[in-house]
Structures are given as structure tokens and as C-alpha cells.
Coordinates of C-alpha atoms in Angstrom, one line a residue:
Chain A
X53 CA -18.3 14.0 -5.2
X54 CA -18.2 17.6 -5.7
X55 CA -16.4 19.0 -8.8
X56 CA -13.8 20.9 -6.6
X57 CA -12.8 17.7 -4.9
X58 CA -12.3 15.9 -8.2
X59 CA -10.1 18.7 -9.5
X60 CA -8.1 18.5 -6.3
X61 CA -7.7 14.8 -6.6
X62 CA -6.5 15.0 -10.2
X63 CA -4.0 17.8 -9.1
X64 CA -2.5 15.6 -6.3
X65 CA -2.3 12.6 -8.5
X66 CA -0.6 14.4 -11.4
X67 CA 1.9 16.0 -9.2
X68 CA 2.8 12.8 -7.4
X69 CA 2.9 11.0 -10.7
X70 CA 5.4 13.6 -12.0
X71 CA 7.7 13.2 -9.0
X72 CA 7.6 9.4 -9.2
X73 CA 8.5 9.5 -12.9
X74 CA 11.3 11.8 -12.4
X75 CA 12.6 9.5 -9.7
X76 CA 12.4 6.4 -11.8
X77 CA 13.3 7.7 -15.3
X78 CA 17.1 7.9 -14.7
X79 CA 17.2 4.2 -13.9
X80 CA 15.8 3.7 -17.4
X81 CA 19.1 5.1 -18.9
X82 CA 21.1 2.4 -17.1
X83 CA 18.8 -0.4 -18.3
X84 CA 18.4 0.7 -21.9
X85 CA 22.1 1.4 -22.4
X86 CA 23.0 -2.1 -21.0
X87 CA 20.7 -3.5 -23.6
X88 CA 22.2 -1.5 -26.5
X89 CA 25.0 -2.9 -28.8
X90 CA 28.3 -0.9 -29.4
X91 CA 27.0 -0.2 -32.9
X92 CA 23.7 1.2 -31.5
X93 CA 25.6 3.3 -29.1
X94 CA 27.7 4.8 -31.8
X95 CA 24.5 5.5 -33.8
X96 CA 22.0 6.8 -31.2
X97 CA 24.0 7.5 -28.1
X98 CA 22.4 7.1 -24.7
X99 CA 18.6 6.9 -24.6
X100 CA 15.8 6.5 -22.1
X101 CA 13.8 4.1 -24.1
X102 CA 16.0 1.2 -25.6
X103 CA 16.2 1.3 -29.5
X104 CA 17.0 -2.4 -29.4
X105 CA 17.2 -5.4 -27.1
X106 CA 20.7 -6.7 -27.4
X107 CA 22.3 -8.9 -24.8
X108 CA 26.0 -8.6 -25.9
X109 CA 27.0 -6.7 -22.8
X110 CA 25.5 -9.3 -20.5
X111 CA 27.1 -12.2 -22.7
X112 CA 30.4 -10.4 -22.2
X113 CA 30.0 -10.3 -18.5
X114 CA 28.9 -13.9 -18.5
X115 CA 32.2 -14.9 -20.2
X116 CA 34.2 -12.9 -17.7
X117 CA 32.2 -13.9 -14.7
X118 CA 35.1 -14.3 -12.3
X119 CA 35.5 -10.7 -11.4
X120 CA 31.9 -10.0 -10.8
X121 CA 31.4 -13.1 -8.9
X122 CA 34.3 -12.4 -6.5
X123 CA 33.0 -8.8 -6.0
X124 CA 29.6 -10.1 -5.3
X125 CA 31.2 -12.6 -2.8
X126 CA 33.0 -9.9 -1.1
X127 CA 30.1 -7.6 -0.7
X128 CA 28.0 -10.4 0.6
X129 CA 30.8 -11.3 3.1
X130 CA 31.2 -7.8 4.3
X131 CA 27.5 -7.1 4.7
X132 CA 26.7 -10.4 6.5
X133 CA 29.5 -10.3 9.0
X134 CA 29.2 -6.7 9.6
X135 CA 25.4 -6.7 10.0
X136 CA 25.5 -9.7 12.3
X137 CA 28.2 -8.5 14.6
X138 CA 26.9 -4.9 14.5
X139 CA 23.3 -5.8 15.3
X140 CA 24.3 -8.1 18.0
X141 CA 26.6 -5.7 20.1
X142 CA 24.3 -2.7 19.4
X143 CA 21.3 -4.6 20.7
X144 CA 23.1 -5.7 23.9
X145 CA 24.2 -2.0 24.5
X146 CA 20.8 -0.7 23.7
X147 CA 19.1 -3.0 26.0
X148 CA 21.3 -2.2 28.9
X149 CA 21.0 1.6 28.5
X150 CA 17.2 1.2 28.3
X151 CA 16.9 -0.3 31.7
X152 CA 15.9 2.5 34.1
X153 CA 17.6 0.6 36.9
X154 CA 21.0 0.3 35.3
X155 CA 23.5 2.5 37.1
X156 CA 25.5 3.6 34.1
X157 CA 22.5 4.2 31.8
X158 CA 22.9 8.1 31.8
X159 CA 26.7 8.0 31.2
X160 CA 26.7 5.5 28.5
X161 CA 23.8 7.2 26.6
X162 CA 25.8 10.3 26.6
X163 CA 28.9 8.3 25.6
X164 CA 27.1 7.1 22.5
X165 CA 25.2 10.4 21.9
X166 CA 28.5 12.4 21.8
X167 CA 29.8 10.4 18.9
X168 CA 26.8 11.8 16.9
X169 CA 27.8 15.4 17.4
X170 CA 31.6 15.2 17.3
X171 CA 34.1 13.1 15.4
X172 CA 37.8 13.2 14.9
X173 CA 37.3 14.0 11.3
X174 CA 38.4 12.2 8.1
X175 CA 42.1 12.8 8.4
X176 CA 42.5 11.8 12.0
X177 CA 40.4 8.6 11.5
X178 CA 42.2 7.6 8.3
X179 CA 45.7 8.1 9.9
X180 CA 44.6 6.1 13.0
X181 CA 43.2 3.2 10.9
X182 CA 45.8 3.1 8.3
X183 CA 49.0 4.0 10.2
X184 CA 48.3 2.7 13.8
X185 CA 45.8 -0.2 13.2
X186 CA 47.5 -1.2 9.9
X187 CA 44.1 -2.0 8.3
X188 CA 45.0 -0.7 4.7
X189 CA 43.9 -3.3 2.2
X190 CA 42.6 -5.5 4.9
X191 CA 39.1 -6.8 4.3
X192 CA 38.1 -6.1 7.9
X193 CA 38.5 -2.3 7.3
X194 CA 35.3 -2.6 5.2
X195 CA 33.5 -4.2 8.2
X196 CA 34.6 -2.5 11.4
X197 CA 34.2 1.2 10.9
X198 CA 30.6 0.9 9.8
X199 CA 29.5 -1.7 12.4
X200 CA 28.1 0.6 15.2
X201 CA 26.1 3.8 14.8
X202 CA 24.7 5.8 17.7
X203 CA 21.5 6.4 15.7
X204 CA 20.8 2.7 15.4
X205 CA 21.5 2.3 19.1
X206 CA 18.9 4.9 19.9
X207 CA 16.2 3.3 17.6
X208 CA 16.9 0.0 19.4
X209 CA 16.7 1.7 22.8
X210 CA 13.3 3.0 22.1
X211 CA 12.0 -0.5 21.3
X212 CA 13.6 -1.9 24.4
X213 CA 12.0 0.8 26.5
X214 CA 8.6 -0.4 25.3
X215 CA 9.2 -3.8 26.8
X216 CA 7.0 -4.3 29.9
X217 CA 9.2 -4.2 33.0
X218 CA 6.9 -7.0 34.4
X219 CA 8.2 -9.5 31.9
X220 CA 11.8 -8.9 32.9
X221 CA 10.9 -8.8 36.7
X222 CA 8.9 -12.1 36.6
X223 CA 11.9 -13.7 34.9
X224 CA 14.1 -12.5 37.6
X225 CA 11.8 -13.8 40.3
X226 CA 12.1 -17.3 38.6
X227 CA 15.9 -17.0 39.0
X228 CA 16.9 -15.8 35.5
X229 CA 20.3 -14.0 35.4
X230 CA 20.4 -10.7 33.5
X231 CA 22.3 -12.3 30.6
X232 CA 19.8 -15.2 30.3
X233 CA 16.9 -12.6 30.3
X234 CA 18.6 -10.7 27.4
X235 CA 19.2 -13.7 25.3
X236 CA 16.1 -15.8 26.1
X237 CA 13.5 -13.0 26.5
X238 CA 14.6 -9.7 25.1
X239 CA 16.0 -10.7 21.8
X240 CA 13.0 -12.9 20.8
X241 CA 10.6 -10.1 21.7
X242 CA 12.6 -7.5 19.7
X243 CA 12.6 -9.4 16.5
X244 CA 10.9 -6.7 14.4
X245 CA 13.2 -3.9 15.4
X246 CA 16.3 -6.1 15.0
X247 CA 15.2 -7.1 11.5
X248 CA 14.7 -3.4 10.7
X249 CA 18.2 -2.4 11.9
X250 CA 19.7 -5.4 10.1
X251 CA 18.2 -4.3 6.8
X252 CA 19.2 -0.8 7.2
X253 CA 22.7 -2.1 7.9
X254 CA 22.8 -4.6 5.0
X255 CA 21.9 -1.7 2.6
X256 CA 24.7 0.5 4.1
X257 CA 27.3 -2.2 3.6
X258 CA 26.1 -3.1 0.2
X259 CA 26.1 0.6 -1.0
X260 CA 29.5 1.5 0.6
X261 CA 32.2 2.5 -1.7
X262 CA 33.8 5.3 0.3
X263 CA 35.5 3.0 2.8
X264 CA 37.1 1.0 0.0
X265 CA 38.2 4.1 -1.7
X266 CA 39.9 5.4 1.3
X267 CA 41.5 2.2 2.6
X268 CA 42.0 0.1 -0.5
X269 CA 44.4 0.5 -3.4
X270 CA 44.3 -3.0 -4.9
X271 CA 41.9 -4.5 -7.3
X272 CA 41.5 -7.9 -5.4
X273 CA 39.1 -8.0 -2.6
X274 CA 37.0 -5.2 -4.1
X275 CA 33.3 -5.2 -3.4
X276 CA 30.8 -4.7 -6.1
X277 CA 30.7 -1.0 -5.4
X278 CA 34.3 -0.5 -5.4
X279 CA 34.5 -2.5 -8.6
X280 CA 32.2 0.2 -10.0
X281 CA 34.3 2.9 -8.7
X282 CA 37.4 1.4 -10.5
X283 CA 35.6 1.1 -13.7
X284 CA 34.5 4.7 -13.4
X285 CA 38.0 5.9 -12.5
X286 CA 39.5 4.2 -15.4
X287 CA 37.0 5.5 -17.8
X288 CA 37.5 9.0 -16.6
X289 CA 41.3 8.7 -16.6
X290 CA 41.3 7.5 -20.2
X291 CA 38.9 10.3 -21.1
X292 CA 41.0 13.1 -19.4
X293 CA 44.2 11.8 -21.0
X294 CA 42.8 11.2 -24.4
X295 CA 43.0 14.9 -25.2
X296 CA 46.6 15.1 -23.8
X297 CA 47.8 12.2 -25.8
X298 CA 46.2 13.5 -29.0
X299 CA 43.5 11.0 -28.9
X300 CA 46.0 8.2 -29.4
X301 CA 45.2 6.4 -26.1
X302 CA 44.3 2.8 -26.1
X303 CA 40.7 2.5 -25.2
X304 CA 40.6 -1.1 -26.2
X305 CA 40.8 -2.4 -22.6
X306 CA 38.0 -0.2 -21.3
X307 CA 34.6 -1.8 -20.9
X308 CA 32.1 -0.2 -23.4
X309 CA 29.3 1.9 -22.2
X310 CA 26.9 -1.0 -22.5
X311 CA 29.1 -3.2 -20.3
X312 CA 29.6 -0.5 -17.7
X313 CA 25.8 -0.1 -17.4
X314 CA 25.3 -3.9 -17.3
X315 CA 27.6 -3.9 -14.2
X316 CA 25.5 -1.2 -12.7
X317 CA 22.4 -3.3 -13.3
X318 CA 24.1 -6.2 -11.5
X319 CA 25.2 -4.0 -8.7
X320 CA 21.8 -2.4 -8.0
X321 CA 19.6 -5.3 -9.2
X322 CA 19.6 -7.5 -6.1
X323 CA 18.7 -4.5 -3.8
X324 CA 16.1 -3.2 -6.1
X325 CA 14.3 -6.6 -6.2
X326 CA 14.2 -7.2 -2.5
X327 CA 13.6 -3.6 -1.5
X328 CA 9.8 -3.3 -2.3
X329 CA 9.1 -6.2 -0.1
X330 CA 11.0 -4.8 2.9
X331 CA 9.8 -1.2 2.6
X332 CA 7.7 -1.2 5.7
X333 CA 10.8 -2.0 7.7
X334 CA 12.5 1.0 6.4
X335 CA 9.6 3.1 7.2
X336 CA 9.8 1.8 10.8
X337 CA 13.5 2.5 10.9
X338 CA 13.0 6.2 10.1
X339 CA 12.4 7.5 13.6
X340 CA 14.1 10.8 14.3
X341 CA 12.4 11.1 17.6
X342 CA 14.5 8.3 18.8
X343 CA 17.5 10.6 19.3
X344 CA 15.7 12.7 21.8
X345 CA 15.8 12.2 25.6
Chain B
X76 CA -4.1 -14.6 39.5
X77 CA -4.5 -11.1 40.9
X78 CA -2.2 -12.0 43.9
X79 CA 0.5 -13.0 41.5
X80 CA 0.3 -9.7 39.6
X81 CA 0.4 -8.0 42.9
X82 CA 3.6 -9.9 43.8
X83 CA 5.2 -9.0 40.6
X84 CA 4.3 -5.3 41.1
X85 CA 5.9 -5.4 44.6
X86 CA 8.8 -7.1 43.1
X87 CA 9.2 -4.3 40.6
X88 CA 9.6 -1.7 43.3
X89 CA 12.0 -4.0 45.3
X90 CA 14.2 -4.7 42.3
X91 CA 14.5 -1.0 41.4
X92 CA 16.0 -0.4 44.7
X93 CA 18.2 -3.4 45.1
X94 CA 19.6 -4.1 41.6
X95 CA 22.4 -6.3 42.9
X96 CA 26.0 -5.7 41.9
X97 CA 25.9 -9.0 40.2
X98 CA 23.1 -7.8 37.9
X99 CA 24.7 -4.4 37.3
X100 CA 27.9 -6.4 36.4
X101 CA 26.0 -8.6 33.9
X102 CA 24.3 -5.5 32.4
X103 CA 27.7 -3.8 32.1
X104 CA 29.1 -6.9 30.3
X105 CA 26.4 -6.4 27.7
X106 CA 27.7 -2.9 26.9
X107 CA 31.5 -3.8 26.8
X108 CA 31.8 -4.8 23.1
X109 CA 30.1 -1.4 21.9
X110 CA 32.2 0.5 24.3
X111 CA 35.3 -0.8 23.0
X112 CA 34.1 -0.1 19.4
X113 CA 33.3 3.5 20.4
X114 CA 36.7 3.9 22.0
X115 CA 38.6 2.5 19.0
X116 CA 36.7 4.0 16.2
X117 CA 35.2 7.2 17.6
X118 CA 37.0 8.4 20.8
X119 CA 40.7 7.8 19.8
X120 CA 40.3 9.5 16.5
X121 CA 38.7 12.3 18.4
X122 CA 42.0 12.9 20.3
X123 CA 43.7 12.1 17.0
X124 CA 42.5 15.4 15.6
X125 CA 45.4 17.1 17.3
X126 CA 47.0 16.1 14.1
X127 CA 45.8 19.4 12.7
X128 CA 48.4 21.1 15.1
X129 CA 51.2 18.8 14.1
X130 CA 53.8 18.8 11.4
X131 CA 52.8 15.3 10.3
X132 CA 55.6 12.8 9.7
X133 CA 54.6 9.4 8.3
X134 CA 57.3 7.6 10.2
X135 CA 56.5 9.1 13.5
X136 CA 52.7 8.8 13.2
X137 CA 50.1 11.0 14.8
X138 CA 51.4 10.9 18.4
X139 CA 55.1 11.1 17.5
X140 CA 55.0 14.0 15.1
X141 CA 56.2 17.5 16.2
X142 CA 53.8 20.2 17.3
X143 CA 53.6 23.2 15.0
X144 CA 51.0 25.4 16.4
X145 CA 48.5 26.9 14.0
X146 CA 50.9 26.7 10.9
X147 CA 48.5 24.1 9.2
X148 CA 45.7 26.5 9.5
X149 CA 47.6 29.5 8.3
X150 CA 48.6 27.4 5.3
X151 CA 45.0 26.4 4.6
X152 CA 43.5 29.8 5.0
X153 CA 46.2 31.5 3.1
X154 CA 45.4 29.4 0.0
X155 CA 42.6 30.3 -2.4
X156 CA 40.9 27.0 -1.7
X157 CA 39.7 27.8 1.7
X158 CA 37.3 30.5 0.6
X159 CA 36.0 28.4 -2.3
X160 CA 35.4 25.2 -0.4
X161 CA 33.7 27.0 2.6
X162 CA 31.5 29.1 0.4
X163 CA 30.3 26.0 -1.7
X164 CA 29.9 23.8 1.3
X165 CA 27.8 26.4 3.2
X166 CA 25.8 27.4 0.1
X167 CA 24.9 24.0 -0.9
X168 CA 24.0 22.7 2.5
X169 CA 21.8 25.7 3.3
X170 CA 19.8 25.1 0.1
X171 CA 19.6 21.3 0.8
X172 CA 18.3 21.9 4.3
X173 CA 15.6 24.3 3.1
X174 CA 14.5 22.3 0.0
X175 CA 14.7 19.1 2.0
X176 CA 12.1 20.4 4.5
X177 CA 9.9 22.4 1.9
X178 CA 9.8 19.7 -0.7
X179 CA 9.5 16.8 1.9
X180 CA 6.5 18.5 3.6
X181 CA 4.8 19.4 0.3
X182 CA 5.1 15.8 -1.0
X183 CA 3.9 14.4 2.3
X184 CA 0.9 16.6 2.2
X185 CA 0.1 15.5 -1.2
X186 CA 0.6 11.8 -0.3
X187 CA -1.7 12.2 2.6
X188 CA -4.5 13.2 0.2
X189 CA -4.2 9.9 -1.5
X190 CA -6.6 7.4 0.1
X191 CA -5.9 4.3 -2.2
X192 CA -3.4 2.0 -0.4
X193 CA -1.8 0.5 -3.5
X194 CA -1.3 4.0 -5.0
X195 CA 0.4 5.2 -1.7
X196 CA 2.7 2.3 -1.8
X197 CA 3.4 2.8 -5.5
X198 CA 4.4 6.5 -5.1
X199 CA 6.3 5.8 -1.9
X200 CA 8.4 3.0 -3.6
X201 CA 9.3 5.0 -6.7
X202 CA 10.1 8.1 -4.9
X203 CA 12.3 6.0 -2.4
X204 CA 14.2 4.2 -5.2
X205 CA 17.0 6.8 -5.6
X206 CA 17.7 6.6 -1.9
X207 CA 18.9 3.0 -2.3
X208 CA 21.5 3.4 -5.1
X209 CA 25.0 4.7 -4.3
X210 CA 26.4 7.9 -5.8
X211 CA 28.7 5.8 -7.9
X212 CA 25.7 4.3 -9.8
X213 CA 24.3 7.8 -10.1
X214 CA 27.6 8.9 -11.6
X215 CA 27.2 6.5 -14.5
X216 CA 23.6 7.9 -14.9
X217 CA 25.1 11.4 -14.9
X218 CA 27.6 10.4 -17.7
X219 CA 24.7 9.1 -19.8
X220 CA 23.0 12.6 -19.5
X221 CA 26.1 14.9 -19.9
X222 CA 28.5 13.2 -22.2
X223 CA 29.5 15.5 -25.1
X224 CA 29.1 13.2 -28.0
X225 CA 26.4 10.7 -27.0
X226 CA 24.7 12.0 -23.8
X227 CA 21.0 12.3 -23.6
X228 CA 20.9 16.2 -23.1
X229 CA 23.2 16.8 -26.1
X230 CA 21.1 14.4 -28.2
X231 CA 18.1 16.3 -27.4
X232 CA 19.8 19.7 -28.1
X233 CA 20.9 18.4 -31.5
X234 CA 17.4 17.2 -32.3
X235 CA 16.1 20.7 -31.5
X236 CA 18.7 22.1 -33.9
X237 CA 20.8 23.6 -31.1
X238 CA 24.6 23.3 -30.7
X239 CA 25.6 20.5 -28.2
X240 CA 27.1 21.7 -25.0
X241 CA 30.4 21.0 -23.2
X242 CA 28.8 20.2 -19.8
X243 CA 32.1 19.6 -18.0
X244 CA 33.7 22.9 -18.7
X245 CA 30.8 25.3 -18.2
X246 CA 30.4 26.1 -14.4
X247 CA 27.0 27.8 -14.9
X248 CA 24.6 24.8 -15.0
X249 CA 26.3 23.0 -12.2
X250 CA 24.7 24.6 -9.1
X251 CA 21.4 23.6 -10.6
X252 CA 22.5 20.1 -11.5
X253 CA 23.9 19.4 -8.0
X254 CA 20.9 20.7 -6.2
X255 CA 18.6 18.7 -8.5
X256 CA 20.6 15.5 -7.9
X257 CA 20.5 16.0 -4.2
X258 CA 16.7 16.7 -4.2
X259 CA 16.2 13.7 -6.5
X260 CA 18.1 11.4 -4.0
X261 CA 16.6 12.6 -0.8
X262 CA 13.0 13.4 -1.8
X263 CA 11.6 9.9 -0.9
X264 CA 13.3 9.8 2.4
X265 CA 12.2 13.2 3.5
X266 CA 8.6 12.6 2.3
X267 CA 8.4 9.4 4.3
X268 CA 9.8 11.2 7.4
X269 CA 7.1 13.9 7.4
X270 CA 4.4 11.5 6.1
X271 CA 5.0 9.4 9.3
X272 CA 4.6 12.6 11.2
X273 CA 1.3 13.5 9.5
X274 CA -0.2 10.1 10.1
X275 CA 0.4 10.8 13.8
X276 CA -1.8 13.8 13.9
X277 CA -5.0 13.4 15.8
X278 CA -7.9 13.5 13.2
X279 CA -10.3 15.1 15.5
X280 CA -8.3 18.3 15.1
X281 CA -9.1 18.3 11.5
X282 CA -12.7 17.5 12.1
X283 CA -13.1 20.3 14.5
X284 CA -11.5 22.6 12.2
X285 CA -13.7 21.6 9.3
X286 CA -16.8 22.3 11.5
X287 CA -15.4 25.7 12.2
X288 CA -15.2 26.2 8.4
X289 CA -11.4 26.3 8.0
X290 CA -10.2 26.3 4.5
X291 CA -7.5 23.7 3.3
X292 CA -4.7 26.2 3.5
X293 CA -5.8 27.3 7.0
X294 CA -5.8 23.7 8.1
X295 CA -2.3 23.2 6.7
X296 CA -0.8 26.3 8.3
X297 CA -2.8 26.2 11.5
X298 CA -2.7 22.4 12.2
X299 CA -0.4 20.4 10.1
X300 CA 2.7 22.6 10.2
X301 CA 2.7 23.2 13.9
X302 CA 2.1 19.5 14.6
X303 CA 5.0 18.7 12.4
X304 CA 7.2 21.3 14.0
X305 CA 9.1 18.9 16.4
X306 CA 10.2 16.6 13.4
X307 CA 11.1 19.7 11.4
X308 CA 13.1 21.1 14.2
X309 CA 15.1 18.0 14.9
X310 CA 15.9 17.6 11.3
X311 CA 16.8 21.3 11.2
X312 CA 19.2 21.0 14.1
X313 CA 20.9 17.9 12.5
X314 CA 21.1 19.7 9.2
X315 CA 22.6 22.7 10.8
X316 CA 25.1 20.6 12.7
X317 CA 26.1 19.0 9.4
X318 CA 26.3 22.2 7.5
X319 CA 30.1 21.9 7.2
X320 CA 29.8 18.3 6.0
X321 CA 29.2 17.9 2.4
X322 CA 28.0 14.6 0.7
X323 CA 31.2 13.4 -0.7
X324 CA 29.8 11.1 -3.4
X325 CA 27.4 13.9 -4.8
X326 CA 30.2 16.4 -5.1
X327 CA 33.0 14.1 -6.3
X328 CA 31.3 11.8 -8.7
X329 CA 28.5 13.8 -10.4
X330 CA 30.9 16.4 -11.7
X331 CA 33.3 13.7 -12.3
X332 CA 36.0 15.6 -10.4
X333 CA 36.7 17.8 -13.2
X334 CA 39.2 20.6 -12.2
X335 CA 37.5 23.1 -14.5
X336 CA 34.4 22.8 -12.3
X337 CA 36.0 23.2 -8.9
X338 CA 34.9 26.8 -8.5
X339 CA 31.3 25.6 -8.0
X340 CA 31.7 21.9 -7.1
X341 CA 34.6 21.7 -4.7
X342 CA 33.5 21.3 -1.1
X343 CA 35.4 20.6 2.2
X344 CA 35.0 16.9 1.9
X345 CA 36.2 16.5 -1.7
X346 CA 39.1 18.9 -0.9
X347 CA 40.1 16.8 2.1
X348 CA 40.0 13.6 0.2
X349 CA 42.1 15.0 -2.7
X350 CA 44.7 16.6 -0.4
X351 CA 44.8 13.3 1.6
X352 CA 44.8 10.7 -1.1
X353 CA 46.0 12.4 -4.2
X354 CA 48.3 15.2 -3.6
X355 CA 49.3 13.9 0.0
X356 CA 49.1 17.4 1.6
X357 CA 48.3 16.3 5.2
X358 CA 48.8 19.8 6.6
X359 CA 45.9 21.4 4.8
X360 CA 43.6 18.3 4.8
X361 CA 44.0 17.9 8.6
X362 CA 43.4 21.5 9.2
X363 CA 40.2 21.5 7.1
X364 CA 39.1 18.2 8.8
X365 CA 39.6 19.6 12.3
X366 CA 37.8 22.8 11.3
X367 CA 34.9 20.9 9.9
X368 CA 34.6 18.8 13.1
X369 CA 34.8 21.6 15.6
X370 CA 32.4 24.0 13.7
X371 CA 29.9 21.1 13.5
X372 CA 30.0 20.6 17.2
X373 CA 29.6 24.3 18.0
X374 CA 26.7 24.6 15.5
X375 CA 24.8 21.8 16.9
X376 CA 25.2 23.2 20.4
X377 CA 24.2 26.7 19.2
X378 CA 21.2 25.6 17.2
X379 CA 20.0 23.6 20.2
X380 CA 20.4 26.5 22.6
X381 CA 18.4 28.9 20.2
X382 CA 15.7 26.3 19.8
X383 CA 15.6 25.7 23.6
X384 CA 15.0 29.4 24.1
X385 CA 12.1 29.5 21.6
X386 CA 10.4 26.2 22.6
X387 CA 12.1 23.9 25.1
X388 CA 10.1 21.0 24.0
X389 CA 11.4 20.9 20.6
X390 CA 15.1 21.0 21.6
X391 CA 17.1 17.8 21.2
X392 CA 18.8 17.8 24.5

């Protein structure tokens, strides 16, 4: 190899390594703080590399497991119901509009597309869902608004378009109805893209805290992300009011920094563990071209 | 065997012409659940945006409240907030669009130079990681960095013999912090987008260029960038269409909603949220929300029209 090539290679690797490290380093703050005792925090403050390995925060959470477990349960419930229902109805829709011989194909594609470029806005949606549908503090409000997205429909449509029409037609010659063709032939053939969309949706649901923040004001039925939001809000509230009250506010009830970060680890952990194995599905899901045409 | 295929092929043309009403009906049935969802969660709220022209009354609801013309807009634009949130939203989004494209393309080009499969995957995974955590988790990280008494940055300053800094009262560093946080969170996603585009480029083009003696830079600017143009344009249109829509989590939680920082951190979405949920000012929030939606629509149509004039193939519709 020529010297110039080697230099180029080193240059590329160093830059990519730097970007990668910058991307990962902040997560070290969470992990190392969750492993630091309260004493250690008072002494050293936050750090990237842990000064000690202390499991007090996790022990505390283990003792008060109920809240965490119910939050996990809620997150899992929302993610599984929402993903299953959403993927099912979106695949049905996407398959129908992918059929060139379907009469309403053009109209329905536009019907879905238009929702990508125009929306009623936060306030109108909020008023409609909370005042007219009466879904405030209802667990279904976490599921329903995120169930369908035009973007996912278009990715599914591209995959359905790639189905050889002969397969469908030979099934029809054999007397299959359209519904039967969809459930018996199309769905099994589209397993990969359905898995991709499902994963994208699971992640969306798992990481969603905004919906809870808008439509929830009670602590029960909170998902793991909303639980984090509540911890963050109470910490900020105490901090903002500590000055006003002359520092006399009772911070005893607040979780310590270590416990806060340990909750973060528990919220992020499951996703971080599974994510590397499913990365190729995410890569497949990123298809901007799908929106076209 | 051939006869059978022939039959099927004939069948194809026949079916195209005579999709029976029963088949159309069944296909329509498949679309009904999603149509209902779109009506309830997208289209009715679209009509609901008339709330911006109403004097909202909680008891009467959206449809029952009285019309009040442009009063809500006058109220919004008469306040000092309007200029601030508009300026911040547009400023940050413009930078995010540009940096998203530039840094995404650069990292994708770098990644393409790497031939070792394991290394590619390692880089991809680590760059993609921030994409998968919510802003709330990032907010906890931000606290670890910026806290006055124990944050990493102040610890570092003290070690260097400098005075610790009150991060949450000084507005100057915040544009940089917010831009950095955004780049950090989106770099992996953008890189993957363009990397996918790069892999689709016909390798013979590069071989031909190499034979003609093109330098690396020439190859990048004469082959790679033009080939990536369709992807870049679609993302650009989408970015422009969303230029009035700010990432709520970033602007609300990274600066911790500190009032002292609003002049550089308050954007349309955080303003709407605060007016709606905290201060209960439906008038200004509904006006801002309507303004945001309509401007978004006009911008997408406008951007698409401009691109259609330049190169119809790259337009979205």
C-alpha cells in the first residue's frame, strides 16, 4: 500500500473514532453516576469514569420496585398493543393502495400523504382529544394517536408493490378472495418489512413521553418515560424553589442523583441491549424515497 | 409449464380490466380501519384548527365557542413573544438543516472509505446510539454536565483553576449547546441515510473516473454529490416544510425550561406547550399553532415548486 493511502486511512479512522466516542461518552455519565454513592457525589460530583462501584442506588430501587415495575408494565402494554394494532391496519391499507387495479388507490394515497404535510396543530388536536374524546388520563390516549403514520404506510406500500402480481393472480384463479389473498399470501411474504415497521414503532412507543405529558396529570399509569419526566420535573421544581424559600425546602423526598441516573439506566437499558441486534432492520426502515410517487 | 405461465399472464390482463365490484369492496374493507384513524386523529383536528379564530370557551368546546376573527393573532403578534419564538425557531432549524446535510454527507463519505465490516458496524452502532434515547434521558445527562456545584464542566473549570460558571443564567453558550445536542442526536441517522445512498451508486462510474485520472475531491464533487442529490433534496424539502416546527424535547428539557434563557431557547413548540398547559392562554397558543401548521404547508408546496422548476425528477410530487 502506498504511504498516501495509509495516511488517508488513518485520517478516516481517527475522525470516525472521534465522532463515535463523542456519541457514546455522554452515556458514561449516566452509568458512572448511577454507580456512585451519595458521599462520592458530594466529594467528586458527576464524572465520566466512575470513582467507585457502589450499588446503593440500585439497591434502593430494588427495595422500591413497585413503581418501576408498574411503569415497565405500562410501557410494555402501550408498546405491544399499539404496535400490533398499528402494523396490522397500516399493512392492510398499504397493500390495498399498492394494487394498481384498485380503484381508490390514487385518492387514498393522497388522503394519507396530505396528513404528512398538514396537521391541525397541537392545540386543536389537544382540545379534540381531551375535550371531545374525553381521553385525558386514559391509558388508550398513549396508544391511539401514535398508531398510524403515513411515512410507515409508504414504506409498506413500496414493499407491497414489489410483490409479483402473478402470485396474486394465480391465487385468484384458484378462487381465493381478496381478503384471503391478503392474510394468507401477502402477510407471510412481507414478514421482513412488517418486522422493520414493528421495531420502529416499538421504539417510538417506548421512548414517547410527550403524549403522557400532554394528556396525563396523574402519577398512576405512567410509562417508564413519563416516570422519568416526573422525576425530572420534581427535581427542577425543588431546585427553582430552593432559592425562593431560602434553601429551606425539604429535599429529603427527592431521589438522589445516583438514583435518578439508575432509573435512566433502567429506562434505556432494555432498548440499548436489543438495538445492536436489530440494527439492520432500522437501516432497512430508513427509506426516504418511499414518500415519492 | 409454459402453457400455465401463459395462462397466468393472460389472466393478468383480464383481471386488470375486470376487477369485480366484490374484489374492490374487499380491498376497500382493508383500508377502512386506517381511514377511520386518519379521520379521527388527523382530519377532524385539521378542521379543529378554526379554534384559532374563536374565543375559546371550555364549556362550549371547539365547535360551540364564539368566532372572534383575528383577535387571537393580534394578541399573539402584539406580544414580545412572537418575534422571539419565530426568530429562534427559524434560526435553529435553518442551522439544523444545513448541518444535518453537511455532517451527514461527510460522515457517510468517511464511512464509505472503511472496508472492514466489523468496523463499519461498530461506528454505525455507536453513532446511532443517541438516536434511540429520549430527550428526557438526555436532559439528565445535561444536568450532569451543567449543574453549578457538581457538573462535569464546572468540575473541569475548577481543576483548571477557573471560576465555575452559572450555565443556566448565561444565554451566550446556549445556541452552541443546543446545536451540538441536536447534531449529536441526529448524526447517526443522517449518516445512515446518506451511506445508504452512497452504496447505491454504480461503482463503474468511479472506475471510469479513476481511469480518467480524477482526484478524490473531483470524484466526490462530480460523482458522489450529484448522485446523492435526490436524497438530499427530499430531506431538504422535508426540512423546509418543518422549519416552523421545533423539536420540543430539545428546547424544553435541555435548557431545563429556565425562564432566564428564553431569549435564546424559547421556540414555537415550547411556547405553545407553556401557554396551553401551564398558563392556560388558549388564545395565543391556538394562534401560534395555526400559524405553524399553515406556514408548514405553504413552505412544502413552495419548496417543491422551486425544486420542480430546477429539476422535476427530484421533486416530491
